[in-house]
Coordinates of C-alpha atoms in Angstrom, one line a residue:
M14 CA 22.8 4.0 -19.9
I15 CA 20.5 0.8 -19.1
E16 CA 16.9 0.9 -19.9
N17 CA 15.8 0.9 -16.0
E18 CA 12.1 -0.7 -17.6
I19 CA 10.6 -4.4 -17.2
P20 CA 11.8 -5.3 -21.2
R21 CA 8.8 -6.2 -23.2
G22 CA 9.2 -9.2 -26.5
T23 CA 11.7 -11.6 -26.0
R24 CA 13.9 -11.9 -23.2
T25 CA 17.2 -13.2 -22.2
P26 CA 17.9 -16.0 -20.5
L27 CA 18.7 -15.5 -17.8
Y28 CA 15.8 -12.9 -17.8
R29 CA 13.3 -16.1 -18.5
A30 CA 15.2 -18.1 -16.1
F31 CA 15.1 -15.5 -13.0
E32 CA 10.6 -14.9 -14.7
M33 CA 10.2 -18.7 -13.8
L34 CA 12.5 -18.7 -10.4
P35 CA 9.4 -18.1 -7.8
A36 CA 7.2 -20.6 -9.7
V37 CA 9.4 -23.0 -10.3
V38 CA 10.3 -22.7 -6.3
S39 CA 6.5 -22.7 -5.0
Y40 CA 5.5 -25.5 -6.9
S41 CA 8.9 -27.7 -5.4
L42 CA 7.6 -27.1 -2.0
L43 CA 4.6 -27.9 -2.4
V44 CA 5.1 -31.1 -3.9
L45 CA 8.0 -31.9 -1.0
V46 CA 4.8 -32.1 1.4
F47 CA 4.2 -34.9 -0.2
V48 CA 6.8 -36.8 -2.4
L49 CA 8.8 -36.2 1.4
P50 CA 6.3 -38.7 3.3
F51 CA 6.9 -41.5 0.6
I52 CA 11.0 -41.5 1.3
D53 CA 11.2 -41.3 4.7
P54 CA 7.1 -40.4 7.0
R55 CA 9.5 -38.9 9.8
L56 CA 12.1 -36.2 7.2
G57 CA 8.1 -35.6 5.9
A58 CA 7.0 -34.6 9.6
Y59 CA 10.0 -32.8 10.3
Y60 CA 10.0 -30.5 6.5
V61 CA 6.3 -29.5 7.9
L62 CA 7.4 -28.8 11.8
A63 CA 10.3 -26.1 10.2
V64 CA 7.9 -24.2 8.2
V65 CA 5.3 -24.1 11.1
G66 CA 7.9 -23.5 13.5
V67 CA 9.4 -20.7 11.3
M68 CA 6.1 -19.2 10.4
F69 CA 5.2 -19.5 14.5
F70 CA 8.2 -17.2 14.8
R71 CA 7.1 -15.0 12.7
A72 CA 3.6 -14.5 13.3
I73 CA 4.1 -13.8 16.9
R74 CA 7.3 -11.1 15.8
G75 CA 3.8 -10.1 13.6
S76 CA 1.3 -9.6 16.5
V77 CA 4.5 -7.2 18.4
D78 CA 5.4 -5.4 14.8
L79 CA 1.2 -4.8 14.5
A80 CA 0.9 -3.4 18.0
R81 CA 4.4 -0.8 17.0
G82 CA 2.6 0.3 14.3
F83 CA -0.2 1.0 15.4
A84 CA 0.8 3.0 18.4
R85 CA 2.7 4.9 16.2
F86 CA 0.0 5.4 14.2
R87 CA -2.5 6.6 16.9
A88 CA 0.6 8.9 18.5
S89 CA 1.4 10.5 15.0
S90 CA -2.4 10.9 13.8
R91 CA -2.7 13.0 17.1
V92 CA 0.7 15.8 15.8
D93 CA -0.4 18.7 14.4
W94 CA 1.5 18.5 11.2
S95 CA 0.6 22.3 9.8
A96 CA 2.0 24.0 13.5
R97 CA 5.0 21.8 13.0
L98 CA 6.1 23.5 9.3
V99 CA 5.2 26.8 11.0
D100 CA 7.6 26.6 13.8
I101 CA 10.0 25.3 10.8
G102 CA 9.3 28.9 9.3
L103 CA 9.4 31.0 12.0
A104 CA 13.1 29.2 12.5
L105 CA 14.0 29.8 9.0
D106 CA 12.3 33.7 9.5
G107 CA 15.0 33.7 12.9
R108 CA 11.7 34.1 14.6
R109 CA 10.9 33.0 18.0
V110 CA 9.6 28.9 18.1
P111 CA 7.0 28.1 20.8
P112 CA 7.2 25.4 23.0
S113 CA 5.7 22.2 22.0
P114 CA 4.4 19.1 24.1
P115 CA 7.0 17.4 26.2
H116 CA 4.8 13.9 25.3
S117 CA 3.9 14.5 21.8
F118 CA 5.2 12.2 18.6
R119 CA 9.0 12.5 18.4
V120 CA 9.2 15.7 19.9
H121 CA 12.4 15.1 20.4
R122 CA 13.7 15.2 16.9
H123 CA 11.7 17.8 16.8
R124 CA 13.4 20.4 18.7
A125 CA 16.4 18.6 17.3
L126 CA 15.8 19.3 13.6
L127 CA 14.4 23.0 14.9
D128 CA 18.7 23.6 16.2
E129 CA 19.3 22.1 12.7
V130 CA 16.6 24.4 10.9
K131 CA 18.1 28.3 12.5
A132 CA 22.2 27.3 12.8
D133 CA 22.0 26.0 8.4
P134 CA 18.9 27.6 7.4
D135 CA 20.0 27.6 4.3
R136 CA 19.7 23.4 3.9
F137 CA 15.9 23.5 4.2
L138 CA 13.1 24.5 2.1
H139 CA 10.4 26.9 3.6
P140 CA 7.5 25.0 3.5
N141 CA 5.2 28.4 2.1
D142 CA 7.9 27.5 -1.3
L143 CA 6.3 23.7 -1.4
R144 CA 3.5 22.1 -3.7
H145 CA 1.7 19.2 -3.4
A146 CA 1.1 18.0 -7.2
V147 CA -1.9 15.1 -6.4
I148 CA -2.4 13.2 -8.9
V149 CA -6.0 11.4 -8.8
A150 CA -6.0 8.3 -11.3
A151 CA -9.7 7.2 -13.3
Y152 CA -11.0 4.8 -15.9
N153 CA -14.7 5.5 -15.5
E154 CA -15.9 5.4 -12.1
P155 CA -19.4 6.8 -10.9
Y156 CA -19.2 10.4 -9.7
D157 CA -20.4 9.4 -5.9
V158 CA -17.3 7.2 -6.0
I159 CA -14.9 9.7 -6.9
A160 CA -16.3 12.9 -5.0
P161 CA -15.7 11.9 -1.5
T162 CA -11.9 11.4 -2.8
I163 CA -12.1 15.2 -3.6
R164 CA -13.9 16.4 -0.8
S165 CA -11.2 15.3 1.2
L166 CA -8.5 16.7 -0.7
A167 CA -10.2 20.1 -0.2
Y168 CA -11.2 19.6 3.7
S169 CA -7.2 18.9 3.9
T170 CA -5.3 20.4 6.9
T171 CA -2.7 22.3 3.6
P172 CA -3.5 25.4 2.3
G173 CA -6.2 24.8 -0.7
E174 CA -3.4 27.0 -3.1
Q175 CA -0.1 24.8 -2.0
L176 CA -3.0 21.7 -3.4
L177 CA -2.8 21.0 -7.3
V178 CA -5.1 19.1 -8.3
F179 CA -4.1 17.2 -12.1
F180 CA -7.4 14.8 -11.9
A181 CA -5.6 11.7 -14.7
Y182 CA -8.9 9.6 -16.3
E183 CA -8.4 7.4 -19.4
E184 CA -9.9 8.4 -22.6
R185 CA -11.3 4.8 -23.7
G186 CA -13.2 5.0 -20.2
G187 CA -15.4 6.8 -21.9
D188 CA -17.7 10.2 -22.3
G189 CA -18.9 9.4 -18.5
I190 CA -15.7 10.0 -17.1
R191 CA -15.0 12.9 -19.6
E192 CA -18.1 14.8 -17.7
T193 CA -17.2 13.9 -14.6
A194 CA -13.8 15.6 -14.6
H195 CA -15.4 19.0 -16.0
R196 CA -18.0 18.9 -13.2
L197 CA -16.4 18.0 -10.0
R198 CA -13.4 20.8 -11.8
A199 CA -16.7 23.2 -11.2
E200 CA -17.1 21.9 -8.3
Y201 CA -14.3 22.3 -6.6
G202 CA -11.2 23.5 -8.4
H203 CA -11.4 27.4 -6.9
R204 CA -10.1 25.4 -4.3
F205 CA -7.0 24.0 -5.0
G206 CA -4.2 25.7 -6.7
A207 CA -4.5 24.3 -9.7
F208 CA -7.4 21.7 -10.8
E209 CA -6.3 21.0 -14.4
I210 CA -7.8 17.2 -16.3
V211 CA -5.9 15.0 -18.0
E212 CA -6.6 12.7 -19.8
H213 CA -4.8 9.7 -21.0
P214 CA -4.8 8.6 -24.7
T215 CA -5.7 5.3 -26.1
D216 CA -2.7 3.3 -27.7
L217 CA -0.1 5.1 -27.2
P218 CA 2.6 4.0 -28.1
D219 CA 5.3 1.4 -25.9
E220 CA 3.0 1.4 -23.3
I221 CA 0.5 -1.6 -21.4
A222 CA -3.3 0.1 -20.5
G223 CA -2.7 0.8 -17.1
K224 CA -2.4 2.7 -13.8
G225 CA 1.4 3.9 -14.8
S226 CA 1.0 4.6 -18.1
N227 CA -2.0 7.0 -17.3
I228 CA -0.8 9.2 -13.5
T229 CA 3.2 9.5 -16.0
Y230 CA 1.2 10.8 -18.6
A231 CA 0.0 13.2 -15.9
G232 CA 3.2 14.1 -14.8
H233 CA 3.7 15.1 -17.6
A234 CA 1.7 17.4 -17.3
V235 CA 2.7 18.5 -14.1
S236 CA 6.0 19.6 -15.3
R237 CA 4.7 21.4 -17.3
W238 CA 2.3 23.4 -15.2
V239 CA 5.2 24.2 -12.8
K240 CA 7.6 25.1 -15.7
E241 CA 4.9 27.5 -16.7
H242 CA 4.7 29.1 -13.6
G243 CA 8.4 29.4 -12.9
I244 CA 8.1 26.7 -9.4
A245 CA 11.7 24.6 -8.8
P246 CA 10.2 21.2 -9.4
E247 CA 12.4 20.2 -5.9
H248 CA 9.7 22.4 -3.9
V249 CA 6.8 20.3 -6.0
L250 CA 5.7 16.5 -3.8
V251 CA 4.0 14.4 -6.4
T252 CA 1.4 12.0 -4.9
T253 CA -0.4 9.6 -6.8
L254 CA -3.6 8.2 -5.7
D255 CA -7.0 6.3 -6.9
C256 CA -10.0 7.7 -7.2
D257 CA -11.3 6.2 -4.6
N258 CA -8.1 7.4 -1.9
H259 CA -9.4 9.5 1.2
P260 CA -6.3 11.0 2.2
Y261 CA -5.9 11.7 6.2
D262 CA -6.4 15.2 7.2
S263 CA -2.8 16.5 7.9
Y264 CA -1.3 13.5 5.7
F265 CA -0.2 16.3 3.7
D266 CA 1.4 18.5 6.3
Y267 CA 3.5 15.3 7.5
V268 CA 4.9 14.6 3.7
A269 CA 5.9 18.2 3.5
Y270 CA 7.6 17.7 7.3
E271 CA 9.6 14.6 6.4
Y272 CA 10.6 15.9 2.6
I273 CA 12.1 18.8 4.6
A274 CA 13.8 17.4 7.2
S275 CA 15.1 14.5 4.7
P276 CA 19.1 15.0 4.5
D277 CA 18.7 13.9 0.6
R278 CA 15.2 15.2 -0.6
K279 CA 15.5 13.6 -4.3
R280 CA 16.2 9.7 -3.2
T281 CA 13.7 9.7 -0.9
A282 CA 9.8 8.4 -1.1
Y283 CA 7.1 8.5 1.4
Q284 CA 4.5 5.4 2.0
P285 CA 1.1 5.9 3.9
I286 CA -1.0 3.6 5.5
S287 CA -3.0 1.8 3.0
L288 CA -6.3 1.3 5.7
Y289 CA -9.2 -0.3 3.8
I290 CA -12.1 0.5 5.6
T291 CA -14.0 3.1 3.7
N292 CA -16.4 0.7 3.1
I293 CA -16.0 -1.9 5.2
W294 CA -19.4 -2.0 7.4
D295 CA -21.1 -2.5 3.7
A296 CA -18.3 -5.0 1.9
P297 CA -18.9 -9.0 2.4
A298 CA -17.8 -10.7 4.4
V299 CA -14.8 -12.6 3.2
T300 CA -13.4 -9.1 1.4
R301 CA -14.0 -7.3 4.7
V302 CA -11.6 -10.4 6.3
I303 CA -8.5 -9.5 3.4
A304 CA -9.3 -6.0 3.3
S305 CA -8.4 -6.3 7.7
A306 CA -5.4 -8.8 6.5
N307 CA -3.9 -6.3 4.4
C308 CA -4.0 -3.2 6.4
F309 CA -2.6 -4.9 9.7
W310 CA 0.5 -5.5 6.9
N311 CA 0.4 -2.1 5.5
L312 CA 0.4 -0.9 9.8
T313 CA 2.9 -3.8 10.2
C314 CA 5.7 -2.2 7.4
T315 CA 5.9 0.8 9.1
V316 CA 8.2 -0.2 11.9
R317 CA 9.9 -2.3 9.0
P318 CA 12.1 0.2 7.1
F319 CA 13.4 -3.2 4.8
A320 CA 10.7 -4.4 4.7
L321 CA 8.5 -1.3 3.8
R322 CA 7.7 -0.2 -0.2
N323 CA 6.0 1.3 -2.2
F324 CA 2.5 0.5 -2.6
A325 CA -0.3 2.2 -3.5
S326 CA -0.5 5.9 -2.8
H327 CA 2.4 7.6 -2.1
S328 CA 4.7 10.3 -2.3
Q329 CA 7.8 11.3 -3.6
P330 CA 9.1 14.6 -5.4
L331 CA 9.2 16.0 -8.9
D332 CA 13.1 16.7 -9.7
A333 CA 13.3 12.5 -8.4
L334 CA 10.1 11.2 -11.0
E335 CA 11.2 14.0 -14.1
E336 CA 14.9 12.2 -13.8
M337 CA 13.9 8.7 -13.5
G338 CA 11.0 9.3 -16.1
Y339 CA 8.2 8.9 -13.7
W340 CA 6.4 5.9 -13.7
S341 CA 7.2 2.7 -15.4
K342 CA 4.4 2.0 -18.6
R343 CA 5.5 -1.8 -18.6
T344 CA 3.7 -3.0 -16.0
I345 CA 0.5 -3.1 -14.0
V346 CA 2.0 -3.2 -10.6
E347 CA 3.6 0.2 -11.4
D348 CA 3.5 1.2 -7.2
G349 CA 5.4 -1.6 -5.7
H350 CA 7.5 -1.4 -8.7
Q351 CA 8.8 1.9 -8.5
Y352 CA 10.2 0.8 -5.7
W353 CA 13.0 -0.8 -7.2
R354 CA 12.9 1.0 -10.5
S355 CA 14.2 4.4 -7.8
Y356 CA 16.4 2.3 -6.5
F357 CA 18.5 1.1 -9.6
H358 CA 17.9 4.6 -10.5
F359 CA 20.1 5.8 -7.9
R360 CA 22.3 2.8 -7.6
G361 CA 21.2 1.6 -4.1
N362 CA 20.6 5.2 -2.6
Y363 CA 17.0 5.4 -1.4
R364 CA 15.1 4.6 0.7
V365 CA 11.5 4.6 1.1
V366 CA 10.2 6.1 4.9
P367 CA 7.4 5.5 6.9
I368 CA 3.9 8.5 6.9
H369 CA 2.2 6.7 10.2
V370 CA -1.3 8.3 9.2
P371 CA -3.4 6.5 6.6
I372 CA -4.9 7.5 3.6
Y373 CA -8.3 5.4 3.3
Q374 CA -9.2 3.1 0.6
D375 CA -12.4 1.0 -0.1
A376 CA -12.5 -2.5 0.2
V377 CA -13.5 -4.5 -2.9
M378 CA -17.4 -4.2 -3.9
A379 CA -19.0 -5.0 -7.2
G380 CA -22.6 -5.6 -6.8
G381 CA -23.6 -8.9 -6.5
L382 CA -21.5 -11.1 -4.0
K383 CA -20.1 -13.1 -6.9
D384 CA -19.6 -10.1 -8.6
T385 CA -17.0 -8.8 -5.5
L386 CA -15.1 -12.4 -5.9
V387 CA -14.6 -12.8 -8.7
A388 CA -13.7 -8.6 -8.5
Q389 CA -11.2 -9.5 -5.4
F390 CA -9.7 -12.1 -7.4
T391 CA -8.8 -10.0 -9.8
Q392 CA -7.4 -7.3 -7.5
L393 CA -5.0 -10.0 -5.2
S394 CA -3.7 -11.8 -8.6
R395 CA -2.6 -8.1 -9.8
W396 CA -0.8 -7.8 -6.5
S397 CA 0.2 -11.0 -6.9
Y398 CA 1.8 -10.5 -10.5
G399 CA 4.7 -8.1 -9.0
A400 CA 6.5 -11.3 -9.1
S401 CA 7.7 -10.1 -12.3
D402 CA 10.1 -7.8 -10.5
V403 CA 11.9 -10.8 -9.3
P404 CA 13.9 -10.9 -12.8
F405 CA 13.6 -7.2 -13.0
V406 CA 15.7 -7.2 -9.7
A407 CA 18.1 -9.9 -10.7
A408 CA 18.8 -8.2 -13.4
G409 CA 19.7 -5.2 -11.9
I410 CA 21.8 -7.1 -9.4
F411 CA 23.5 -10.4 -11.1
G412 CA 23.2 -9.1 -14.3
R413 CA 26.2 -7.3 -16.9
H414 CA 25.5 -4.6 -15.8
R415 CA 25.1 -4.2 -12.5
R416 CA 22.8 -1.0 -10.8
A417 CA 23.6 -1.3 -6.8
P418 CA 25.6 -2.6 -4.5
F419 CA 26.0 -6.6 -4.3
W420 CA 25.4 -6.8 -1.0
A421 CA 22.7 -4.7 0.2
G422 CA 20.5 -5.4 -3.3
F423 CA 21.1 -9.5 -2.7
L424 CA 19.3 -9.3 0.5
R425 CA 16.8 -6.8 -1.1
F426 CA 16.1 -9.8 -4.3
L427 CA 16.2 -12.7 -1.5
N428 CA 14.1 -11.0 0.5
L429 CA 11.3 -10.1 -2.6
L430 CA 11.9 -13.6 -3.6
E431 CA 11.2 -15.3 -0.4
G432 CA 8.1 -12.8 0.2
H433 CA 6.2 -14.3 -2.8
I434 CA 7.0 -17.7 -1.8
S435 CA 5.4 -17.1 1.1
L436 CA 2.7 -15.7 -0.2
A437 CA 2.4 -18.9 -2.0
C438 CA 2.7 -21.9 -0.3
V439 CA 3.3 -21.7 3.1
S440 CA -1.0 -21.3 4.0
L441 CA -1.2 -24.4 2.0
I442 CA 2.2 -26.2 3.6
I443 CA 0.3 -25.2 7.4
A444 CA -2.7 -26.7 6.2
M445 CA -2.3 -30.4 4.9
G446 CA 1.5 -31.0 6.0
G447 CA -0.1 -32.1 9.6
W448 CA -1.8 -35.0 8.0
I449 CA -0.1 -35.8 5.2
P450 CA 3.3 -38.4 6.7
F451 CA 0.3 -39.6 9.1
L452 CA -1.7 -40.4 6.5
V453 CA 0.4 -42.0 4.3
M454 CA 2.2 -43.7 7.5
R455 CA -1.5 -45.6 7.8
T456 CA -1.3 -46.2 4.3
T457 CA 1.9 -48.2 4.6
G458 CA 1.0 -50.3 7.1
G459 CA 3.5 -48.5 9.4
S460 CA 3.8 -47.3 12.9
D461 CA 5.4 -44.4 14.8
A462 CA 4.2 -42.1 17.6
F463 CA 5.7 -38.8 16.9
I464 CA 4.3 -38.8 13.2
E465 CA 1.0 -40.3 14.4
Q466 CA 0.5 -37.1 17.4
M467 CA 1.3 -34.8 13.7
P468 CA -1.5 -33.2 13.0
Y469 CA -2.0 -32.7 16.7
V470 CA 1.3 -30.4 17.2
V471 CA 0.5 -28.6 14.3
G472 CA -2.9 -27.8 15.0
L473 CA -1.8 -26.7 18.3
V474 CA 0.7 -24.7 17.7
Q475 CA -1.1 -22.8 14.7
Q476 CA -3.6 -22.2 18.5
I477 CA -1.1 -20.6 19.7
A478 CA -0.5 -18.9 17.6
M479 CA -3.9 -17.7 17.5
I480 CA -3.1 -14.9 19.8
S481 CA -1.1 -13.0 16.5
L482 CA -4.7 -12.6 15.7
L483 CA -6.6 -12.5 19.6
I484 CA -3.9 -9.1 19.0
S485 CA -4.7 -8.5 14.5
I486 CA -9.3 -8.4 16.6
L487 CA -8.2 -5.9 19.0
V488 CA -6.5 -3.2 16.5
Y489 CA -9.4 -4.0 13.6
R490 CA -12.0 -2.8 16.2
A491 CA -9.6 0.2 17.0
V492 CA -9.6 1.3 13.3
L493 CA -12.6 0.3 12.8
P494 CA -14.7 3.3 11.7
P495 CA -18.5 4.6 12.9
R496 CA -21.6 2.6 12.2
P497 CA -23.4 3.5 9.7
V498 CA -27.4 4.7 10.7
Y499 CA -28.7 2.3 8.5
Y500 CA -27.2 -1.1 10.1
S501 CA -28.7 -1.8 13.3
R502 CA -26.2 -2.7 16.5
R503 CA -27.0 -6.9 15.2
R504 CA -24.5 -5.5 12.4
H505 CA -20.9 -5.2 15.7
L506 CA -22.0 -9.5 15.4
F507 CA -21.5 -9.8 12.4
M508 CA -18.4 -7.7 11.9
Y509 CA -16.8 -10.1 14.2
L510 CA -17.5 -13.2 13.5
Q511 CA -15.9 -12.6 9.7
W512 CA -12.4 -14.0 11.8
L513 CA -14.3 -17.4 11.9
L514 CA -13.9 -16.7 7.7
Y515 CA -9.8 -15.8 8.0
P516 CA -7.9 -19.9 7.5
A517 CA -10.0 -20.4 4.9
T518 CA -10.5 -17.3 3.4
I519 CA -6.5 -16.3 3.5
L520 CA -6.1 -20.0 2.4
T521 CA -7.9 -19.4 -0.9
F522 CA -7.4 -16.2 -2.3
N523 CA -3.4 -15.3 -1.5
A524 CA -2.0 -19.0 -2.2
S525 CA -4.5 -19.1 -5.3
T526 CA -3.6 -16.4 -6.6
A527 CA -0.2 -16.1 -6.1
L528 CA -0.3 -19.7 -7.5
Y529 CA -2.0 -18.4 -10.8
S530 CA 0.0 -15.5 -11.2
Q531 CA 3.5 -17.5 -11.0
G532 CA 2.5 -19.9 -12.5
R533 CA 1.6 -17.1 -15.8
L534 CA 5.3 -15.9 -15.2
L535 CA 6.8 -19.7 -16.0
V536 CA 4.8 -20.4 -18.8
G537 CA 5.2 -17.4 -20.5
R538 CA 1.8 -15.6 -20.0
Y539 CA 3.0 -12.2 -19.5
R540 CA 0.1 -9.7 -17.8
E541 CA 0.1 -6.4 -20.2
R542 CA -3.7 -5.4 -19.3
F543 CA -4.1 -3.4 -16.2
D544 CA -8.0 -5.0 -14.8
V545 CA -9.4 -2.2 -13.2
T546 CA -11.1 -3.4 -9.5
E547 CA -14.8 -2.1 -9.9
K548 CA -15.6 0.5 -7.8
M549 CA -18.9 1.4 -6.4
T550 CA -20.6 2.6 -3.5
A551 CA -23.2 0.8 -1.1
A552 CA -26.1 3.4 -2.5
S553 CA -25.5 2.2 -5.9
A554 CA -24.6 -1.8 -4.3
G555 CA -27.8 -1.4 -3.1
V556 CA -27.2 -1.4 0.7
P557 CA -31.4 -1.2 2.5
G558 CA -30.8 2.6 3.8
A559 CA -27.5 3.5 2.0
A560 CA -29.3 5.8 -0.4
A561 CA -31.2 7.3 2.4
V562 CA -27.6 8.5 3.7
A563 CA -26.7 12.6 2.5
L564 CA -22.8 12.2 1.2
D565 CA -22.1 15.4 3.8
A566 CA -18.8 14.0 5.0
P567 CA -15.4 13.1 3.2
T568 CA -15.3 9.6 4.4
S569 CA -11.8 9.7 5.2
A570 CA -12.3 10.5 9.1
A571 CA -9.9 10.3 11.6
W572 CA -10.8 7.0 13.5
I573 CA -8.1 6.8 15.7
G574 CA -9.2 5.2 18.9
R575 CA -13.3 4.9 19.6
G576 CA -15.8 8.0 18.9
H577 CA -13.5 10.0 16.9
A578 CA -14.1 11.3 14.1
R579 CA -12.8 14.1 11.3
P580 CA -14.5 17.2 10.9
S581 CA -17.6 17.5 8.1
D582 CA -18.3 19.5 5.5
R583 CA -20.7 21.4 8.4
G584 CA -17.8 22.3 10.4
S585 CA -18.0 20.4 13.1
T586 CA -14.9 19.8 15.4
V587 CA -12.4 16.4 15.7
E588 CA -13.0 15.0 19.4
H589 CA -9.4 14.3 20.3
S590 CA -6.9 17.4 20.5
R591 CA -4.1 18.3 18.2
E592 CA -0.5 17.8 19.6
R593 CA 2.3 19.9 18.2

């Protein structure tokens, strides 16, 4: 059996060549911006205009897909997914199913599914038989960061006995996280079907220190627990969460619904929308912009099946995880890499189903502005190290032992490679490219009206493309959580002025981190340590007035449109109605 893992130590020449490929292409495309104008200024101008033109159409398409993704997010979040599970249960039990609202999200698909259940009930699982194993990964984060995550699980619409919480923390995190784990179990353990504490030992063989190793160790604990309690692995859905993640209240019901409906359950994973807005009001402007851009991309991917990958928190059936050895213990980007491991394990017969409700996460905030910027760079450089998947995928497609259909895999490989290259160099080409042919022509004493207009043409295209940014701002306004009481109304102004930083922020952080990560792969300086992004609350970061606000409710509010809120711990009602 071919090992489905990233190699450690010496790579083969083919693998090493593909490791170098992203950096070689990205750096070459940047060098061409400066070299081509010296060969022929018009050639340099055509090159830049070609890149600008492609990105212009991508920006327009992206704005359309963002609007579509938000529309699905808004519609699906209003569905009572627990009621739809009840419908499936009634159909399986041979009982009458009540009618569904005629205009609710994908209601025709729901009615068709119920007809299939009635016609062939043996094909489907009963919702009451499903369990959700939730692995909450932690390092040494404080109690006030982790507690809202556990509390949000307790207020899920899924019955508590169907939620199995496995709190997975690192031994190297110290005594503080161990005490936090036991405190959380004492306070919340009775609200779930299980609350298991899993301490990941330090320095186990054949693994790097990182989240993948931690959750894989916890995955084995899940399998042992399930076996001891006589539960079939195919009846267990495993969801991985960072310790600052807050799932939408109906997330687990939605995943269960899609899992039951799936024609090939083992070969399917489920990807929610990662929205980095839990602490968005408290984070500095720079990290707010980056967090918002990541939200937009995640919303966009939900309507692009070919581009959808495992990312951050996601769900996968336990029988599939057991069969493929859980997650990788050799990479710092175990989430995205899990897609490729699954894709090759199942020989290309694998897909990711979008879950159009969010798991809320924090924007980067690490105390002072300097520390926050360093933490943001660290996080983005870790994400961009996903370029390490390029040689892994190439080996599975072009290697001696092909592990997936060639053409389908080849197209996915091109999509992966192009994404990392675009991240690294396109924004720099657009920012500088319009001026380089103009300056070279002026320096050499030439004259060309077309070249002289280049900076203005590129600028005009960029201004037109700003339409996509306006759509993004409207979506941002719609998902923005309510303003905390310790901020005045003037804070709203700064939340919109932040968009003036958008071009410089994306240019500085996205391009630099991608070039940095690809450069490390180019010279063989592999990252084999997971640099944890520091997490803290507004109170611990010293935000004035934050400490005086009681932590009464899960922060994973159902912010769908303006003025909607999730039930608090004290039993307030959801302001928008649920649809079956």
